[in-house]
Amino acid sequence: MAKKVFGRPESLKETYFHYCPGCGHSIAHRLVAEVIDELGIRGTTIGVPPAGCAVLAYNYFDIDMLEAQHGRGPATATGIKRALPDRIVFSYQGDGDLAAIGMAESFHAANRGENITVIFINNAVYGMTGGQMAPTTMLDQRTTTSPAGRNKILDGYPVKVSEIFSQLQGTTYVERVTVNSPASVNKTKKALKKAFQCQIDGLGFSLVEILSPCPTNWKMTSVASCKWIDEVMSKEFPLGVFKDNIAAVKKPAEAAS
Amino acid sequence: MNKVLMSGNNIIAEAAIRAGCRFYAGYPITPQNELTEYMAEHMRNVEGGVFVQSESEIAAIHMIIGASATGARVMTSSSSPGISLKQEGISSMAACELPGVIVNIMRGGPGLGNIRPAQGDYFQATRGGGHGDYRTIVYGPATCQELADLTMNAFDLADLYRTPVMILADGMMGQMMEPVVFKKPKPRQYSEKFMLRGAGQGKSKFFRGLILDAIDMEEHNWKLERKYQVIIKKETLHEEYKTEDAELVIVAYGTAARIAKGAIKRLRENGMKVGLFRPITLWPFPELKLRALSKKVKNYLVFELSTGQMLDDVRLALQGYAAIDFHGRPGGVVPTPAELANVIARHYETID
Amino acid sequence: MMLKTIFSGFGGQGVLMMGYSLAHGAMSHGYHVTYLPAYGAEVRGGTANCTVAVADEEITSPVSSEPDNLVVMNSPSLTTFQNKVTHGGIIFLNSSIIDARPSRQDIKVYAVPCGDMAQEVGNIRVANIIMMGAFIKKTGVVPADIYLKSLETIMGSKKKSAAEVNRKAFAAGYDFVKD
């Protein structure tokens, strides 16, 4: 009998993604589902999808989910987690959601050190509404609301979420990854697993920023999009671990127990 | 029967905790700070009690949404400008059919206004307040005892109809003290199927207000509307005071109704046949009761601490069956009963 | 019976405590009461006042059109409120720091040097309780023993010696105003 080496994660429903070809959301969804399966937390996890392309995430994840209004995911997640501290709670957010309209909610949930996980999809553009400028849009990048390219004088600069959040005393684990190659996908999965494990261990706020291709709004092919992440985007948003306090937080926690 | 002397803000908080509220999030704003402080002090002594001082009123309403979805009894409170910020979340609660209690200790407006008692948020409260086709049950208590009783009722109705319920009071109600007896709360009845607690071994669920298909969204709107019609039929409350022989009836709610009652007492001593009609639920407005009264009484004076908002509901209720006049003191002015009595007396002289 | 009193003075003089203790005493005695403090930005500058209504029937408005009694602990309060007092009403004033006297002839005035008397009792902070002694004796809103019991309830966990000082202060005010 043939051994099954690849299958659909239990935490994903049997349906097709509505995401565009080459979009990073599909990969990120699958990785989150795989990690939930592997950690054995499908039955205790509650997810909070954002407003944006991933607004329909509850159609894909086969776990309990509560819709949040645009940007309010971390506040909603705070409510869930504080009411049910033994559940695993994550908020899935885009760049407009986290770094523009919901900056206050995200920043303060992080600063309070809420024991939740934030999955941050950074694709440098507003996807669902049709390619407008995001807080993470590159300088000179053309979007439908920066037709001449993002102008630093008028539009300010790309917001570096991982850099900013790693400075907050309340955060435990912050890493920026991408999903533009098999190797980077594997790395992203490791980061997600670490972030969820951090929460399971009660060690505090974790954030994984995923640089994610958006071929449709970048007006590129899928392959070119993956290349653009390497050549342009990751220059502005360098990959890597920005904060890993897991060991430091774990020690006193273990000493206490 | 244990009578205690407490301020309105503290009474609401204590009644909420007694009613089983276990999650409160709020942001400081005058004149409701004592409520937030009381929750901070007392929630930590209650098993499973959670208090969060949020970074904004917006965050507070979304925190209680999260907790409500898990099945907790939840509350947030604020005053006028902060309630404007909460509207996004209130609309969302109505859409997702999540129970919760929102307290508005009104102050003068629009804009930052001032911190004096006012009733300028009637439209916002009774017309839904946020975007979309929905209503919020609104209580307009007028005594500290009612603050206690109606706060407890608010939790029960929120659960029963899975909808946000608002307590609409004002700075004076929040700050004043009166003796109060806390009634025994009813045991909670709320089905697990309306709670998100992780799928366990079973089927996963999700709660959402996003319904992209227009026909499905229309059906959701009609479903909510049918619920609102039941609420209108079953939950309307009002009080009548000396209306039996009245020639003129004052229509007022909350603090304004108290002042009106004081004025009516004075006028009655001078032989003027004046009564009071006081809506206790502002939505649903006691429309049919007021219309029924118009068979007997043909003259009405609406008194509000605003430029005339409930006035619209009185007009809709009376539909031209009776004469309606209005007296308003917006901006945080609270007239004395003597001042109001003079206004009513002048009006009384002009009716046939 | 319906009796409304305004208490007013500087923040820190225990003005709200005077009103609250009266309201509590009247509640314990079985009366209807309301207590309405001034709040927010207006009291941040250092003035404080509150209105207490006591009645044997439902109290409609906690706001007072014409208070029956006025208790003033500083001069600005006298200026602000003296003309609101009803015809035949009573003003109690802290004569230790208020030099002026009401010009109205249709009201009774009791000048109580409660600041100085408090020094004598040994604690300036009980000036308000001394004034309450005079107030309770002259208005008879609630019996003295009921009031004192309420005062102790309110003070709650505080030291026994504090209760003793309060009793002494109350008695000093009570005895100061003649029968």
PDB file of N, CA, C and O in Angstrom, chain A residues 13 42-46 55-56 58-59 61-67 69-70 72 75-76 78-80 82-84 87 104-106 108-109 112, chain B residues 23 50-52 55-56 58-59 62-63 65-67 69-70 88 92 96 98 196-200 202-210 212:
ATOM      1  N   LYS A  13     -10.631  23.527   5.514  1.00  0.00           N
ATOM      2  CA  LYS A  13     -11.854  22.939   4.970  1.00  0.00           C
ATOM      3  C   LYS A  13     -11.621  22.456   3.535  1.00  0.00           C
ATOM      4  O   LYS A  13     -10.727  22.954   2.855  1.00  0.00           O
ATOM      5  N   ARG A  42      -6.144  22.142  17.121  1.00  0.00           N
ATOM      6  CA  ARG A  42      -7.293  22.516  16.296  1.00  0.00           C
ATOM      7  C   ARG A  42      -8.545  22.770  17.132  1.00  0.00           C
ATOM      8  O   ARG A  42      -9.304  23.699  16.903  1.00  0.00           O
ATOM      9  N   GLY A  43      -8.757  21.946  18.134  1.00  0.00           N
ATOM     10  CA  GLY A  43      -9.977  22.042  18.936  1.00  0.00           C
ATOM     11  C   GLY A  43      -9.978  23.173  19.940  1.00  0.00           C
ATOM     12  O   GLY A  43     -11.029  23.511  20.496  1.00  0.00           O
ATOM     13  N   THR A  44      -8.824  23.770  20.188  1.00  0.00           N
ATOM     14  CA  THR A  44      -8.764  24.820  21.212  1.00  0.00           C
ATOM     15  C   THR A  44      -8.383  26.171  20.629  1.00  0.00           C
ATOM     16  O   THR A  44      -8.181  27.130  21.355  1.00  0.00           O
ATOM     17  N   THR A  45      -8.257  26.214  19.309  1.00  0.00           N
ATOM     18  CA  THR A  45      -7.817  27.468  18.685  1.00  0.00           C
ATOM     19  C   THR A  45      -9.006  28.282  18.190  1.00  0.00           C
ATOM     20  O   THR A  45      -9.958  27.742  17.631  1.00  0.00           O
ATOM     21  N   ILE A  46      -8.933  29.592  18.425  1.00  0.00           N
ATOM     22  CA  ILE A  46      -9.933  30.511  17.881  1.00  0.00           C
ATOM     23  C   ILE A  46      -9.187  31.567  17.081  1.00  0.00           C
ATOM     24  O   ILE A  46      -8.259  32.211  17.580  1.00  0.00           O
ATOM     25  N   VAL A  55     -10.555  38.294   4.473  1.00  0.00           N
ATOM     26  CA  VAL A  55     -11.789  38.458   5.259  1.00  0.00           C
ATOM     27  C   VAL A  55     -12.600  37.161   5.305  1.00  0.00           C
ATOM     28  O   VAL A  55     -13.335  36.909   6.247  1.00  0.00           O
ATOM     29  N   LEU A  56     -12.446  36.337   4.255  1.00  0.00           N
ATOM     30  CA  LEU A  56     -13.215  35.091   4.198  1.00  0.00           C
ATOM     31  C   LEU A  56     -12.437  33.903   4.756  1.00  0.00           C
ATOM     32  O   LEU A  56     -12.782  32.751   4.495  1.00  0.00           O
ATOM     33  N   TYR A  58     -12.533  32.420   7.338  1.00  0.00           N
ATOM     34  CA  TYR A  58     -13.357  31.419   8.034  1.00  0.00           C
ATOM     35  C   TYR A  58     -13.990  30.421   7.066  1.00  0.00           C
ATOM     36  O   TYR A  58     -14.503  29.398   7.503  1.00  0.00           O
ATOM     37  N   ASN A  59     -13.943  30.726   5.779  1.00  0.00           N
ATOM     38  CA  ASN A  59     -14.408  29.735   4.805  1.00  0.00           C
ATOM     39  C   ASN A  59     -13.357  28.652   4.566  1.00  0.00           C
ATOM     40  O   ASN A  59     -13.648  27.621   3.971  1.00  0.00           O
ATOM     41  N   PHE A  61     -10.379  28.021   7.062  1.00  0.00           N
ATOM     42  CA  PHE A  61      -9.889  27.373   8.276  1.00  0.00           C
ATOM     43  C   PHE A  61     -11.022  26.583   8.917  1.00  0.00           C
ATOM     44  O   PHE A  61     -12.115  27.119   9.120  1.00  0.00           O
ATOM     45  N   ASP A  62     -10.722  25.326   9.237  1.00  0.00           N
ATOM     46  CA  ASP A  62     -11.736  24.505   9.902  1.00  0.00           C
ATOM     47  C   ASP A  62     -11.520  24.579  11.422  1.00  0.00           C
ATOM     48  O   ASP A  62     -11.275  23.581  12.082  1.00  0.00           O
ATOM     49  N   ILE A  63     -11.582  25.808  11.934  1.00  0.00           N
ATOM     50  CA  ILE A  63     -11.455  26.046  13.377  1.00  0.00           C
ATOM     51  C   ILE A  63     -12.486  27.124  13.720  1.00  0.00           C
ATOM     52  O   ILE A  63     -13.047  27.748  12.818  1.00  0.00           O
ATOM     53  N   ASP A  64     -12.740  27.344  15.000  1.00  0.00           N
ATOM     54  CA  ASP A  64     -13.660  28.418  15.386  1.00  0.00           C
ATOM     55  C   ASP A  64     -13.052  29.772  15.026  1.00  0.00           C
ATOM     56  O   ASP A  64     -11.865  30.012  15.279  1.00  0.00           O
ATOM     57  N   MET A  65     -13.879  30.637  14.442  1.00  0.00           N
ATOM     58  CA  MET A  65     -13.373  31.959  14.050  1.00  0.00           C
ATOM     59  C   MET A  65     -14.409  33.041  14.306  1.00  0.00           C
ATOM     60  O   MET A  65     -15.613  32.823  14.194  1.00  0.00           O
ATOM     61  N   LEU A  66     -13.890  34.215  14.668  1.00  0.00           N
ATOM     62  CA  LEU A  66     -14.760  35.367  14.910  1.00  0.00           C
ATOM     63  C   LEU A  66     -14.287  36.532  14.053  1.00  0.00           C
ATOM     64  O   LEU A  66     -13.148  36.992  14.196  1.00  0.00           O
ATOM     65  N   GLU A  67     -15.160  37.006  13.199  1.00  0.00           N
ATOM     66  CA  GLU A  67     -14.833  38.148  12.357  1.00  0.00           C
ATOM     67  C   GLU A  67     -14.514  39.382  13.204  1.00  0.00           C
ATOM     68  O   GLU A  67     -15.140  39.608  14.227  1.00  0.00           O
ATOM     69  N   GLN A  69     -13.812  43.718  12.943  1.00  0.00           N
ATOM     70  CA  GLN A  69     -13.900  44.881  12.074  1.00  0.00           C
ATOM     71  C   GLN A  69     -12.481  45.278  11.673  1.00  0.00           C
ATOM     72  O   GLN A  69     -11.501  44.863  12.297  1.00  0.00           O
ATOM     73  N   HIS A  70     -12.396  46.115  10.634  1.00  0.00           N
ATOM     74  CA  HIS A  70     -11.103  46.457  10.048  1.00  0.00           C
ATOM     75  C   HIS A  70     -10.125  47.022  11.086  1.00  0.00           C
ATOM     76  O   HIS A  70     -10.389  48.067  11.664  1.00  0.00           O
ATOM     77  N   ARG A  72      -9.386  45.861  14.023  1.00  0.00           N
ATOM     78  CA  ARG A  72      -9.672  45.635  15.443  1.00  0.00           C
ATOM     79  C   ARG A  72      -9.341  44.218  15.907  1.00  0.00           C
ATOM     80  O   ARG A  72      -9.668  43.841  17.027  1.00  0.00           O
ATOM     81  N   ALA A  75      -7.779  43.696  19.343  1.00  0.00           N
ATOM     82  CA  ALA A  75      -8.690  44.010  20.460  1.00  0.00           C
ATOM     83  C   ALA A  75      -9.677  42.859  20.636  1.00  0.00           C
ATOM     84  O   ALA A  75      -9.933  42.397  21.752  1.00  0.00           O
ATOM     85  N   THR A  76     -10.233  42.387  19.520  1.00  0.00           N
ATOM     86  CA  THR A  76     -11.160  41.259  19.557  1.00  0.00           C
ATOM     87  C   THR A  76     -10.465  40.022  20.129  1.00  0.00           C
ATOM     88  O   THR A  76     -11.011  39.322  20.983  1.00  0.00           O
ATOM     89  N   THR A  78      -7.909  40.018  22.089  1.00  0.00           N
ATOM     90  CA  THR A  78      -7.684  40.271  23.524  1.00  0.00           C
ATOM     91  C   THR A  78      -8.910  39.841  24.330  1.00  0.00           C
ATOM     92  O   THR A  78      -8.789  39.187  25.365  1.00  0.00           O
ATOM     93  N   GLY A  79     -10.099  40.224  23.824  1.00  0.00           N
ATOM     94  CA  GLY A  79     -11.329  39.851  24.516  1.00  0.00           C
ATOM     95  C   GLY A  79     -11.488  38.342  24.617  1.00  0.00           C
ATOM     96  O   GLY A  79     -11.849  37.810  25.674  1.00  0.00           O
ATOM     97  N   ILE A  80     -11.209  37.651  23.523  1.00  0.00           N
ATOM     98  CA  ILE A  80     -11.345  36.187  23.521  1.00  0.00           C
ATOM     99  C   ILE A  80     -10.344  35.567  24.485  1.00  0.00           C
ATOM    100  O   ILE A  80     -10.688  34.746  25.331  1.00  0.00           O
ATOM    101  N   ARG A  82      -8.598  36.872  27.005  1.00  0.00           N
ATOM    102  CA  ARG A  82      -8.768  37.172  28.427  1.00  0.00           C
ATOM    103  C   ARG A  82      -9.952  36.396  29.011  1.00  0.00           C
ATOM    104  O   ARG A  82      -9.937  36.015  30.173  1.00  0.00           O
ATOM    105  N   ALA A  83     -10.975  36.192  28.178  1.00  0.00           N
ATOM    106  CA  ALA A  83     -12.139  35.443  28.669  1.00  0.00           C
ATOM    107  C   ALA A  83     -11.832  33.946  28.739  1.00  0.00           C
ATOM    108  O   ALA A  83     -12.333  33.247  29.614  1.00  0.00           O
ATOM    109  N   LEU A  84     -11.006  33.460  27.806  1.00  0.00           N
ATOM    110  CA  LEU A  84     -10.649  32.034  27.763  1.00  0.00           C
ATOM    111  C   LEU A  84      -9.128  31.895  27.685  1.00  0.00           C
ATOM    112  O   LEU A  84      -8.571  31.605  26.621  1.00  0.00           O
ATOM    113  N   ARG A  87      -7.309  28.974  25.752  1.00  0.00           N
ATOM    114  CA  ARG A  87      -7.463  28.754  24.312  1.00  0.00           C
ATOM    115  C   ARG A  87      -6.305  29.425  23.568  1.00  0.00           C
ATOM    116  O   ARG A  87      -5.662  30.345  24.077  1.00  0.00           O
ATOM    117  N   ALA A 104      -3.324  51.316  16.457  1.00  0.00           N
ATOM    118  CA  ALA A 104      -3.482  51.495  17.909  1.00  0.00           C
ATOM    119  C   ALA A 104      -3.804  50.170  18.586  1.00  0.00           C
ATOM    120  O   ALA A 104      -3.192  49.807  19.593  1.00  0.00           O
ATOM    121  N   GLU A 105      -4.758  49.418  18.023  1.00  0.00           N
ATOM    122  CA  GLU A 105      -5.160  48.148  18.632  1.00  0.00           C
ATOM    123  C   GLU A 105      -3.997  47.151  18.621  1.00  0.00           C
ATOM    124  O   GLU A 105      -3.777  46.432  19.589  1.00  0.00           O
ATOM    125  N   SER A 106      -3.259  47.124  17.493  1.00  0.00           N
ATOM    126  CA  SER A 106      -2.158  46.175  17.379  1.00  0.00           C
ATOM    127  C   SER A 106      -1.027  46.548  18.335  1.00  0.00           C
ATOM    128  O   SER A 106      -0.510  45.717  19.076  1.00  0.00           O
ATOM    129  N   HIS A 108      -1.057  48.351  21.047  1.00  0.00           N
ATOM    130  CA  HIS A 108      -1.338  48.225  22.483  1.00  0.00           C
ATOM    131  C   HIS A 108      -1.562  46.787  22.927  1.00  0.00           C
ATOM    132  O   HIS A 108      -1.234  46.443  24.061  1.00  0.00           O
ATOM    133  N   ALA A 109      -2.080  45.958  22.036  1.00  0.00           N
ATOM    134  CA  ALA A 109      -2.166  44.536  22.385  1.00  0.00           C
ATOM    135  C   ALA A 109      -0.745  43.999  22.570  1.00  0.00           C
ATOM    136  O   ALA A 109      -0.452  43.257  23.510  1.00  0.00           O
ATOM    137  N   ARG A 112       0.746  45.433  25.783  1.00  0.00           N
ATOM    138  CA  ARG A 112       0.222  44.775  26.998  1.00  0.00           C
ATOM    139  C   ARG A 112       0.790  43.364  27.128  1.00  0.00           C
ATOM    140  O   ARG A 112       0.598  42.719  28.145  1.00  0.00           O
TER     141      ARG A 112
ATOM    142  N   PHE B  23     -16.753  40.485  32.142  1.00  0.00           N
ATOM    143  CA  PHE B  23     -15.756  41.108  31.271  1.00  0.00           C
ATOM    144  C   PHE B  23     -16.146  42.556  31.058  1.00  0.00           C
ATOM    145  O   PHE B  23     -17.239  42.858  30.568  1.00  0.00           O
ATOM    146  N   VAL B  50     -12.800  39.885  34.479  1.00  0.00           N
ATOM    147  CA  VAL B  50     -11.732  40.522  33.709  1.00  0.00           C
ATOM    148  C   VAL B  50     -12.024  42.003  33.570  1.00  0.00           C
ATOM    149  O   VAL B  50     -13.129  42.401  33.203  1.00  0.00           O
ATOM    150  N   PHE B  51     -11.038  42.815  33.877  1.00  0.00           N
ATOM    151  CA  PHE B  51     -11.116  44.250  33.623  1.00  0.00           C
ATOM    152  C   PHE B  51      -9.953  44.619  32.720  1.00  0.00           C
ATOM    153  O   PHE B  51      -8.815  44.251  32.998  1.00  0.00           O
ATOM    154  N   VAL B  52     -10.234  45.348  31.645  1.00  0.00           N
ATOM    155  CA  VAL B  52      -9.148  45.854  30.802  1.00  0.00           C
ATOM    156  C   VAL B  52      -9.354  47.347  30.588  1.00  0.00           C
ATOM    157  O   VAL B  52     -10.428  47.768  30.162  1.00  0.00           O
ATOM    158  N   GLU B  55      -7.010  50.976  25.112  1.00  0.00           N
ATOM    159  CA  GLU B  55      -6.310  52.142  24.581  1.00  0.00           C
ATOM    160  C   GLU B  55      -7.267  53.154  23.965  1.00  0.00           C
ATOM    161  O   GLU B  55      -6.888  54.269  23.677  1.00  0.00           O
ATOM    162  N   SER B  56      -8.515  52.746  23.759  1.00  0.00           N
ATOM    163  CA  SER B  56      -9.500  53.663  23.177  1.00  0.00           C
ATOM    164  C   SER B  56     -10.875  53.061  23.387  1.00  0.00           C
ATOM    165  O   SER B  56     -11.013  51.881  23.716  1.00  0.00           O
ATOM    166  N   ILE B  58     -12.827  52.531  20.989  1.00  0.00           N
ATOM    167  CA  ILE B  58     -12.970  51.587  19.875  1.00  0.00           C
ATOM    168  C   ILE B  58     -12.455  50.224  20.304  1.00  0.00           C
ATOM    169  O   ILE B  58     -13.115  49.196  20.127  1.00  0.00           O
ATOM    170  N   ALA B  59     -11.261  50.200  20.892  1.00  0.00           N
ATOM    171  CA  ALA B  59     -10.687  48.930  21.330  1.00  0.00           C
ATOM    172  C   ALA B  59     -11.597  48.289  22.376  1.00  0.00           C
ATOM    173  O   ALA B  59     -11.816  47.072  22.355  1.00  0.00           O
ATOM    174  N   HIS B  62     -14.501  46.424  20.906  1.00  0.00           N
ATOM    175  CA  HIS B  62     -14.088  45.209  20.197  1.00  0.00           C
ATOM    176  C   HIS B  62     -13.575  44.145  21.157  1.00  0.00           C
ATOM    177  O   HIS B  62     -13.685  42.956  20.876  1.00  0.00           O
ATOM    178  N   MET B  63     -13.043  44.573  22.282  1.00  0.00           N
ATOM    179  CA  MET B  63     -12.669  43.595  23.309  1.00  0.00           C
ATOM    180  C   MET B  63     -13.914  42.896  23.855  1.00  0.00           C
ATOM    181  O   MET B  63     -13.932  41.676  24.021  1.00  0.00           O
ATOM    182  N   ILE B  65     -16.641  42.492  22.336  1.00  0.00           N
ATOM    183  CA  ILE B  65     -17.145  41.625  21.261  1.00  0.00           C
ATOM    184  C   ILE B  65     -16.454  40.267  21.330  1.00  0.00           C
ATOM    185  O   ILE B  65     -17.103  39.218  21.288  1.00  0.00           O
ATOM    186  N   GLY B  66     -15.132  40.289  21.473  1.00  0.00           N
ATOM    187  CA  GLY B  66     -14.382  39.043  21.567  1.00  0.00           C
ATOM    188  C   GLY B  66     -14.840  38.212  22.749  1.00  0.00           C
ATOM    189  O   GLY B  66     -15.106  37.005  22.618  1.00  0.00           O
ATOM    190  N   ALA B  67     -14.983  38.857  23.902  1.00  0.00           N
ATOM    191  CA  ALA B  67     -15.370  38.130  25.107  1.00  0.00           C
ATOM    192  C   ALA B  67     -16.816  37.636  25.015  1.00  0.00           C
ATOM    193  O   ALA B  67     -17.142  36.534  25.455  1.00  0.00           O
ATOM    194  N   ALA B  69     -18.370  36.745  22.365  1.00  0.00           N
ATOM    195  CA  ALA B  69     -18.421  35.581  21.479  1.00  0.00           C
ATOM    196  C   ALA B  69     -18.053  34.293  22.217  1.00  0.00           C
ATOM    197  O   ALA B  69     -18.513  33.217  21.860  1.00  0.00           O
ATOM    198  N   THR B  70     -17.226  34.429  23.260  1.00  0.00           N
ATOM    199  CA  THR B  70     -16.854  33.230  24.023  1.00  0.00           C
ATOM    200  C   THR B  70     -17.948  32.820  25.002  1.00  0.00           C
ATOM    201  O   THR B  70     -17.854  31.774  25.638  1.00  0.00           O
ATOM    202  N   GLU B  88     -19.005  51.645  15.569  1.00  0.00           N
ATOM    203  CA  GLU B  88     -18.557  50.590  14.655  1.00  0.00           C
ATOM    204  C   GLU B  88     -18.796  49.215  15.275  1.00  0.00           C
ATOM    205  O   GLU B  88     -19.326  48.301  14.639  1.00  0.00           O
ATOM    206  N   SER B  92     -21.533  46.101  14.612  1.00  0.00           N
ATOM    207  CA  SER B  92     -21.011  44.753  14.413  1.00  0.00           C
ATOM    208  C   SER B  92     -21.686  43.742  15.349  1.00  0.00           C
ATOM    209  O   SER B  92     -21.987  42.609  14.950  1.00  0.00           O
ATOM    210  N   CYS B  96     -23.637  40.507  14.081  1.00  0.00           N
ATOM    211  CA  CYS B  96     -23.197  39.154  14.457  1.00  0.00           C
ATOM    212  C   CYS B  96     -24.090  38.553  15.541  1.00  0.00           C
ATOM    213  O   CYS B  96     -23.828  37.428  15.973  1.00  0.00           O
ATOM    214  N   LEU B  98     -24.461  39.384  18.781  1.00  0.00           N
ATOM    215  CA  LEU B  98     -23.706  39.155  20.014  1.00  0.00           C
ATOM    216  C   LEU B  98     -24.298  40.018  21.124  1.00  0.00           C
ATOM    217  O   LEU B  98     -24.512  41.218  20.931  1.00  0.00           O
ATOM    218  N   LEU B 196     -18.331  30.741  21.011  1.00  0.00           N
ATOM    219  CA  LEU B 196     -17.133  30.240  20.328  1.00  0.00           C
ATOM    220  C   LEU B 196     -16.128  29.888  21.400  1.00  0.00           C
ATOM    221  O   LEU B 196     -15.601  30.762  22.071  1.00  0.00           O
ATOM    222  N   ARG B 197     -15.867  28.600  21.570  1.00  0.00           N
ATOM    223  CA  ARG B 197     -14.926  28.211  22.628  1.00  0.00           C
ATOM    224  C   ARG B 197     -13.886  27.224  22.103  1.00  0.00           C
ATOM    225  O   ARG B 197     -13.269  26.489  22.858  1.00  0.00           O
ATOM    226  N   GLY B 198     -13.691  27.222  20.804  1.00  0.00           N
ATOM    227  CA  GLY B 198     -12.820  26.216  20.197  1.00  0.00           C
ATOM    228  C   GLY B 198     -13.698  25.057  19.761  1.00  0.00           C
ATOM    229  O   GLY B 198     -14.648  24.706  20.448  1.00  0.00           O
ATOM    230  N   ALA B 199     -13.349  24.452  18.610  1.00  0.00           N
ATOM    231  CA  ALA B 199     -14.226  23.437  18.029  1.00  0.00           C
ATOM    232  C   ALA B 199     -14.206  22.117  18.803  1.00  0.00           C
ATOM    233  O   ALA B 199     -15.106  21.294  18.661  1.00  0.00           O
ATOM    234  N   GLY B 200     -13.157  21.914  19.623  1.00  0.00           N
ATOM    235  CA  GLY B 200     -13.029  20.633  20.322  1.00  0.00           C
ATOM    236  C   GLY B 200     -12.928  19.505  19.314  1.00  0.00           C
ATOM    237  O   GLY B 200     -12.222  19.612  18.313  1.00  0.00           O
ATOM    238  N   GLY B 202     -15.537  18.582  17.711  1.00  0.00           N
ATOM    239  CA  GLY B 202     -16.715  18.749  16.843  1.00  0.00           C
ATOM    240  C   GLY B 202     -16.468  19.648  15.648  1.00  0.00           C
ATOM    241  O   GLY B 202     -15.347  19.914  15.241  1.00  0.00           O
ATOM    242  N   LYS B 203     -17.596  20.121  15.102  1.00  0.00           N
ATOM    243  CA  LYS B 203     -17.570  20.962  13.916  1.00  0.00           C
ATOM    244  C   LYS B 203     -17.183  22.385  14.306  1.00  0.00           C
ATOM    245  O   LYS B 203     -17.591  22.875  15.354  1.00  0.00           O
ATOM    246  N   SER B 204     -16.416  23.029  13.446  1.00  0.00           N
ATOM    247  CA  SER B 204     -16.028  24.405  13.764  1.00  0.00           C
ATOM    248  C   SER B 204     -17.161  25.366  13.399  1.00  0.00           C
ATOM    249  O   SER B 204     -17.991  25.062  12.562  1.00  0.00           O
ATOM    250  N   LYS B 205     -17.153  26.533  14.077  1.00  0.00           N
ATOM    251  CA  LYS B 205     -18.161  27.560  13.778  1.00  0.00           C
ATOM    252  C   LYS B 205     -17.454  28.887  13.525  1.00  0.00           C
ATOM    253  O   LYS B 205     -16.311  29.064  13.922  1.00  0.00           O
ATOM    254  N   PHE B 206     -18.185  29.784  12.908  1.00  0.00           N
ATOM    255  CA  PHE B 206     -17.676  31.158  12.847  1.00  0.00           C
ATOM    256  C   PHE B 206     -18.842  32.122  12.947  1.00  0.00           C
ATOM    257  O   PHE B 206     -19.964  31.808  12.553  1.00  0.00           O
ATOM    258  N   PHE B 207     -18.562  33.292  13.537  1.00  0.00           N
ATOM    259  CA  PHE B 207     -19.554  34.368  13.619  1.00  0.00           C
ATOM    260  C   PHE B 207     -19.072  35.485  12.713  1.00  0.00           C
ATOM    261  O   PHE B 207     -17.913  35.887  12.775  1.00  0.00           O
ATOM    262  N   ARG B 208     -19.977  36.012  11.913  1.00  0.00           N
ATOM    263  CA  ARG B 208     -19.573  37.089  11.006  1.00  0.00           C
ATOM    264  C   ARG B 208     -20.770  37.973  10.655  1.00  0.00           C
ATOM    265  O   ARG B 208     -21.934  37.575  10.789  1.00  0.00           O
ATOM    266  N   GLY B 209     -20.438  39.172  10.213  1.00  0.00           N
ATOM    267  CA  GLY B 209     -21.467  40.100   9.757  1.00  0.00           C
ATOM    268  C   GLY B 209     -21.330  40.351   8.262  1.00  0.00           C
ATOM    269  O   GLY B 209     -22.151  41.017   7.659  1.00  0.00           O
ATOM    270  N   LEU B 210     -20.250  39.818   7.684  1.00  0.00           N
ATOM    271  CA  LEU B 210     -20.003  39.997   6.252  1.00  0.00           C
ATOM    272  C   LEU B 210     -20.806  38.962   5.484  1.00  0.00           C
ATOM    273  O   LEU B 210     -20.565  37.768   5.616  1.00  0.00           O
ATOM    274  N   LEU B 212     -21.748  38.541   1.640  1.00  0.00           N
ATOM    275  CA  LEU B 212     -21.529  39.174   0.342  1.00  0.00           C
ATOM    276  C   LEU B 212     -22.699  38.996  -0.613  1.00  0.00           C
ATOM    277  O   LEU B 212     -22.984  39.873  -1.422  1.00  0.00           O
TER     278      LEU B 212
END
